[in-house]
Amino acid sequence: MTETAFIHRFEPAGDAGSPPLLLLHGTGGDENDLLGLGQMISPGSALLSPRGRVLEHGMPRFFRRLAEGVFDEDDVRRRAHELGEFVTEARQRYGLAAPIAVGFSNGANIAAALLLLQPEALAGAILLRAMVPLSDPPNADLGGKPIMLLSGQADPIVPASNSARLAALLLQAGASVTHKVLPAGHQLSQADVALARDWISSVEAKAA
Ligand code: MLT
């Protein structure tokens, strides 16, 4: 597998001090979807944005599912591994530090799986409307990695108990978790953008 196995967009950093972002779209999205979000939340960051390689009725995704919210977990593991390889190779090719993942919905779920299966692939993550990706996750050591989890109070796809479970799982694995439940559904709101931007600034300030 080479990094070209994922169709992707890459935007170089405007400010070498800003962390690179790995942008992971939702079901039916593509590599262009989250570039605008990335620019809004961290204007100086390099942006690495792959397109999910699984197709569901023609809609790109990052792993297969059996039904809405019911995942093919063997595929989750395999695809998370592939994404980890893509990140390693893209980092070499573009000269990047470990990125912060910014994932929405299906993209947030593969980011959560990658954190649990291959923690060294990411420096942290913003998980927008994420769910627990694996029913039997490995004992990961997230060693203080910063993770922001933004959930929607009225999300018809992600029950509140599920996002709370994910937050607990990441915390138990040693991540530094900020979990906020917004008055929103599954779609993103202005509040998501503002919170993600402030959170990235605080992570950058700590790293500086
Ligand atoms: C998923 O399949 O990852 C979740 O159900 C979110 C979605 O993509 O709708």
mmCIF file of C-alpha atoms and ligand atoms in Angstrom:
data_model
loop_
_atom_site.group_PDB
_atom_site.id
_atom_site.type_symbol
_atom_site.label_atom_id
_atom_site.label_comp_id
_atom_site.label_asym_id
_atom_site.label_seq_id
_atom_site.Cartn_x
_atom_site.Cartn_y
_atom_site.Cartn_z
ATOM 1 C CA MET A 1 0.000 0.000 0.000
ATOM 2 C CA THR A 2 1.358 3.425 -0.875
ATOM 3 C CA GLU A 3 -0.050 6.772 0.113
ATOM 4 C CA THR A 4 -1.387 7.159 -3.418
ATOM 5 C CA ALA A 5 -3.796 4.302 -2.593
ATOM 6 C CA PHE A 6 -5.962 6.996 -1.014
ATOM 7 C CA ILE A 7 -7.120 9.773 -3.300
ATOM 8 C CA HIS A 8 -6.320 12.845 -1.237
ATOM 9 C CA ARG A 9 -5.759 16.577 -1.131
ATOM 10 C CA PHE A 10 -2.799 18.167 0.558
ATOM 11 C CA GLU A 11 -2.509 21.855 1.421
ATOM 12 C CA PRO A 12 0.894 22.887 2.789
ATOM 13 C CA ALA A 13 1.194 24.761 6.079
ATOM 14 C CA GLY A 14 1.024 28.550 6.074
ATOM 15 C CA ASP A 15 2.582 28.616 9.527
ATOM 16 C CA ALA A 16 5.179 25.980 10.386
ATOM 17 C CA GLY A 17 4.196 26.205 14.080
ATOM 18 C CA SER A 18 0.602 25.048 13.484
ATOM 19 C CA PRO A 19 -0.133 21.329 13.825
ATOM 20 C CA PRO A 20 -0.965 19.420 10.620
ATOM 21 C CA LEU A 21 -4.591 18.290 10.410
ATOM 22 C CA LEU A 22 -5.819 14.952 9.055
ATOM 23 C CA LEU A 23 -9.314 15.692 7.738
ATOM 24 C CA LEU A 24 -11.725 12.737 7.641
ATOM 25 C CA HIS A 25 -15.090 13.277 5.972
ATOM 26 C CA GLY A 26 -18.490 11.732 6.724
ATOM 27 C CA THR A 27 -20.414 9.166 4.641
ATOM 28 C CA GLY A 28 -20.911 10.393 1.077
ATOM 29 C CA GLY A 29 -18.260 13.086 1.425
ATOM 30 C CA ASP A 30 -14.879 13.340 -0.195
ATOM 31 C CA GLU A 31 -11.406 14.816 0.171
ATOM 32 C CA ASN A 32 -12.680 18.348 -0.519
ATOM 33 C CA ASP A 33 -15.404 18.435 2.150
ATOM 34 C CA LEU A 34 -13.508 19.448 5.261
ATOM 35 C CA LEU A 35 -10.811 21.698 3.762
ATOM 36 C CA GLY A 36 -12.886 24.784 4.593
ATOM 37 C CA LEU A 37 -13.444 23.579 8.153
ATOM 38 C CA GLY A 38 -9.724 22.905 8.548
ATOM 39 C CA GLN A 39 -8.877 26.405 7.350
ATOM 40 C CA MET A 40 -11.416 27.926 9.735
ATOM 41 C CA ILE A 41 -10.279 26.109 12.849
ATOM 42 C CA SER A 42 -6.512 26.337 12.251
ATOM 43 C CA PRO A 43 -5.650 28.749 9.421
ATOM 44 C CA GLY A 44 -1.884 28.022 9.383
ATOM 45 C CA SER A 45 -2.069 24.222 9.461
ATOM 46 C CA ALA A 46 -1.060 21.828 6.698
ATOM 47 C CA LEU A 47 -4.170 19.901 5.634
ATOM 48 C CA LEU A 48 -4.075 16.240 4.649
ATOM 49 C CA SER A 49 -7.444 15.039 3.439
ATOM 50 C CA PRO A 50 -7.974 11.483 2.138
ATOM 51 C CA ARG A 51 -11.133 10.097 0.547
ATOM 52 C CA GLY A 52 -12.558 6.972 2.219
ATOM 53 C CA ARG A 53 -11.924 3.847 0.109
ATOM 54 C CA VAL A 54 -15.160 1.969 0.883
ATOM 55 C CA LEU A 55 -18.216 2.660 -1.257
ATOM 56 C CA GLU A 56 -21.751 2.283 0.096
ATOM 57 C CA HIS A 57 -24.167 2.722 -2.797
ATOM 58 C CA GLY A 58 -21.543 4.916 -4.424
ATOM 59 C CA MET A 59 -20.931 6.960 -1.247
ATOM 60 C CA PRO A 60 -17.354 7.034 0.043
ATOM 61 C CA ARG A 61 -16.769 5.885 3.631
ATOM 62 C CA PHE A 62 -13.795 4.861 5.738
ATOM 63 C CA PHE A 63 -15.085 1.377 6.644
ATOM 64 C CA ARG A 64 -17.974 -0.967 5.932
ATOM 65 C CA ARG A 65 -21.101 -1.072 8.080
ATOM 66 C CA LEU A 66 -23.793 -3.711 8.344
ATOM 67 C CA ALA A 67 -26.520 -1.183 9.190
ATOM 68 C CA GLU A 68 -26.615 2.367 10.497
ATOM 69 C CA GLY A 69 -24.567 2.351 13.689
ATOM 70 C CA VAL A 70 -23.684 -1.359 13.290
ATOM 71 C CA PHE A 71 -20.112 -1.726 12.104
ATOM 72 C CA ASP A 72 -18.219 -4.503 10.344
ATOM 73 C CA GLU A 73 -15.499 -4.480 12.987
ATOM 74 C CA ASP A 74 -13.029 -6.631 11.042
ATOM 75 C CA ASP A 75 -13.248 -4.025 8.333
ATOM 76 C CA VAL A 76 -12.890 -1.204 10.887
ATOM 77 C CA ARG A 77 -9.603 -2.754 12.050
ATOM 78 C CA ARG A 78 -8.314 -3.376 8.538
ATOM 79 C CA ARG A 79 -9.222 0.089 7.287
ATOM 80 C CA ALA A 80 -7.812 1.832 10.367
ATOM 81 C CA HIS A 81 -4.551 0.024 9.704
ATOM 82 C CA GLU A 82 -4.588 1.160 6.045
ATOM 83 C CA LEU A 83 -5.261 4.730 7.131
ATOM 84 C CA GLY A 84 -2.361 4.515 9.601
ATOM 85 C CA GLU A 85 -0.070 3.442 6.736
ATOM 86 C CA PHE A 86 -1.334 6.303 4.602
ATOM 87 C CA VAL A 87 -0.555 8.773 7.402
ATOM 88 C CA THR A 88 2.975 7.387 7.871
ATOM 89 C CA GLU A 89 3.746 7.589 4.154
ATOM 90 C CA ALA A 90 2.167 11.001 3.672
ATOM 91 C CA ARG A 91 4.157 12.334 6.645
ATOM 92 C CA GLN A 92 7.366 11.213 4.937
ATOM 93 C CA ARG A 93 6.344 12.541 1.557
ATOM 94 C CA TYR A 94 5.208 15.953 2.804
ATOM 95 C CA GLY A 95 7.542 16.259 5.814
ATOM 96 C CA LEU A 96 4.838 16.440 8.473
ATOM 97 C CA ALA A 97 4.684 15.952 12.228
ATOM 98 C CA ALA A 98 2.031 13.544 13.525
ATOM 99 C CA PRO A 99 -1.312 15.175 12.660
ATOM 100 C CA ILE A 100 -4.347 16.025 14.730
ATOM 101 C CA ALA A 101 -7.316 14.186 13.186
ATOM 102 C CA VAL A 102 -10.454 16.214 12.546
ATOM 103 C CA GLY A 103 -13.182 13.705 11.752
ATOM 104 C CA PHE A 104 -16.884 14.096 11.172
ATOM 105 C CA SER A 105 -19.333 11.211 11.657
ATOM 106 C CA ASN A 106 -17.888 8.181 9.810
ATOM 107 C CA GLY A 107 -14.571 10.064 9.656
ATOM 108 C CA ALA A 108 -14.681 10.631 13.423
ATOM 109 C CA ASN A 109 -15.369 6.929 13.947
ATOM 110 C CA ILE A 110 -12.333 5.812 11.929
ATOM 111 C CA ALA A 111 -10.247 8.419 13.775
ATOM 112 C CA ALA A 112 -11.403 6.935 17.110
ATOM 113 C CA ALA A 113 -10.502 3.450 15.839
ATOM 114 C CA LEU A 114 -7.072 4.664 14.700
ATOM 115 C CA LEU A 115 -6.439 6.230 18.119
ATOM 116 C CA LEU A 116 -7.252 2.953 19.846
ATOM 117 C CA LEU A 117 -5.408 0.654 17.403
ATOM 118 C CA GLN A 118 -2.381 2.756 16.442
ATOM 119 C CA PRO A 119 -2.111 5.657 18.916
ATOM 120 C CA GLU A 120 1.268 6.798 17.559
ATOM 121 C CA ALA A 121 -0.345 7.709 14.219
ATOM 122 C CA LEU A 122 -2.025 10.812 15.658
ATOM 123 C CA ALA A 123 -1.019 13.682 17.932
ATOM 124 C CA GLY A 124 -4.624 14.191 19.002
ATOM 125 C CA ALA A 125 -8.118 14.436 17.560
ATOM 126 C CA ILE A 126 -11.290 16.433 17.219
ATOM 127 C CA LEU A 127 -14.113 13.914 16.963
ATOM 128 C CA LEU A 128 -17.338 15.431 15.664
ATOM 129 C CA ARG A 129 -20.438 13.240 16.267
ATOM 130 C CA ALA A 130 -18.342 10.131 16.961
ATOM 131 C CA MET A 131 -19.431 6.715 18.234
ATOM 132 C CA VAL A 132 -17.594 3.827 19.908
ATOM 133 C CA PRO A 133 -15.967 2.160 16.875
ATOM 134 C CA LEU A 134 -15.069 -1.249 18.376
ATOM 135 C CA SER A 135 -17.036 -3.344 20.865
ATOM 136 C CA ASP A 136 -13.855 -4.978 22.167
ATOM 137 C CA PRO A 137 -11.163 -2.304 21.901
ATOM 138 C CA PRO A 138 -7.514 -3.067 22.695
ATOM 139 C CA ASN A 139 -5.894 -1.599 25.812
ATOM 140 C CA ALA A 140 -4.475 1.469 24.134
ATOM 141 C CA ASP A 141 -2.101 3.903 25.830
ATOM 142 C CA LEU A 142 -3.046 7.379 24.679
ATOM 143 C CA GLY A 143 -0.456 8.941 26.994
ATOM 144 C CA GLY A 144 -2.129 12.315 27.545
ATOM 145 C CA LYS A 145 -3.054 12.950 23.891
ATOM 146 C CA PRO A 146 -5.528 15.819 23.622
ATOM 147 C CA ILE A 147 -8.930 14.776 22.272
ATOM 148 C CA MET A 148 -11.994 16.933 21.842
ATOM 149 C CA LEU A 149 -15.314 15.142 21.440
ATOM 150 C CA LEU A 150 -18.283 17.224 20.283
ATOM 151 C CA SER A 151 -21.661 15.480 20.380
ATOM 152 C CA GLY A 152 -25.191 16.582 19.472
ATOM 153 C CA GLN A 153 -27.830 16.407 22.180
ATOM 154 C CA ALA A 154 -30.495 15.537 19.576
ATOM 155 C CA ASP A 155 -28.312 13.370 17.319
ATOM 156 C CA PRO A 156 -30.575 10.669 15.816
ATOM 157 C CA ILE A 157 -27.541 8.531 14.837
ATOM 158 C CA VAL A 158 -25.393 8.706 17.995
ATOM 159 C CA PRO A 159 -27.216 8.048 21.309
ATOM 160 C CA ALA A 160 -25.927 10.141 24.227
ATOM 161 C CA SER A 161 -24.974 6.947 26.084
ATOM 162 C CA ASN A 162 -22.736 5.929 23.186
ATOM 163 C CA SER A 163 -20.741 9.169 23.007
ATOM 164 C CA ALA A 164 -20.425 9.157 26.809
ATOM 165 C CA ARG A 165 -19.027 5.620 26.565
ATOM 166 C CA LEU A 166 -16.503 6.744 23.951
ATOM 167 C CA ALA A 167 -15.379 9.641 26.143
ATOM 168 C CA ALA A 168 -14.934 7.251 29.082
ATOM 169 C CA LEU A 169 -13.012 4.769 26.928
ATOM 170 C CA LEU A 170 -10.584 7.425 25.680
ATOM 171 C CA LEU A 171 -10.146 8.823 29.178
ATOM 172 C CA GLN A 172 -9.454 5.365 30.545
ATOM 173 C CA ALA A 173 -6.825 4.913 27.819
ATOM 174 C CA GLY A 174 -5.037 7.982 29.205
ATOM 175 C CA ALA A 175 -6.158 10.698 26.772
ATOM 176 C CA SER A 176 -6.817 14.240 27.905
ATOM 177 C CA VAL A 177 -10.486 14.374 26.897
ATOM 178 C CA THR A 178 -12.735 17.407 26.519
ATOM 179 C CA HIS A 179 -16.310 16.262 25.834
ATOM 180 C CA LYS A 180 -19.060 18.756 25.093
ATOM 181 C CA VAL A 181 -22.675 17.991 24.225
ATOM 182 C CA LEU A 182 -24.134 20.743 22.044
ATOM 183 C CA PRO A 183 -27.766 21.678 21.415
ATOM 184 C CA ALA A 184 -27.508 20.190 17.900
ATOM 185 C CA GLY A 185 -28.320 17.097 15.854
ATOM 186 C CA HIS A 186 -25.885 15.080 13.725
ATOM 187 C CA GLN A 187 -25.005 18.062 11.519
ATOM 188 C CA LEU A 188 -22.313 20.504 12.526
ATOM 189 C CA SER A 189 -23.175 23.932 13.889
ATOM 190 C CA GLN A 190 -21.311 27.207 14.295
ATOM 191 C CA ALA A 191 -20.703 26.202 17.904
ATOM 192 C CA ASP A 192 -18.685 23.185 16.715
ATOM 193 C CA VAL A 193 -16.448 25.426 14.620
ATOM 194 C CA ALA A 194 -15.907 27.932 17.434
ATOM 195 C CA LEU A 195 -15.170 25.255 20.052
ATOM 196 C CA ALA A 196 -12.826 23.351 17.739
ATOM 197 C CA ARG A 197 -10.949 26.558 16.878
ATOM 198 C CA ASP A 198 -10.488 27.532 20.533
ATOM 199 C CA TRP A 199 -9.447 24.008 21.453
ATOM 200 C CA ILE A 200 -6.793 23.849 18.675
ATOM 201 C CA SER A 201 -5.412 27.229 19.815
ATOM 202 C CA SER A 202 -5.078 25.954 23.368
ATOM 203 C CA VAL A 203 -3.357 22.745 22.161
ATOM 204 C CA GLU A 204 -0.956 24.831 20.037
ATOM 205 C CA ALA A 205 -0.233 27.131 22.972
ATOM 206 C CA LYS A 206 0.630 24.146 25.193
ATOM 207 C CA ALA A 207 2.892 22.644 22.511
ATOM 208 C CA ALA A 208 4.754 25.943 21.900
HETATM 209 C C1 MLT B 1 -20.976 5.362 10.659
HETATM 210 O O1 MLT B 1 -21.420 4.541 9.911
HETATM 211 O O2 MLT B 1 -19.770 5.576 10.805
HETATM 212 C C2 MLT B 1 -21.958 6.139 11.468
HETATM 213 O O3 MLT B 1 -23.208 5.527 11.399
HETATM 214 C C3 MLT B 1 -22.026 7.558 11.026
HETATM 215 C C4 MLT B 1 -22.455 7.690 9.599
HETATM 216 O O4 MLT B 1 -21.607 7.615 8.738
HETATM 217 O O5 MLT B 1 -23.648 7.868 9.345
#
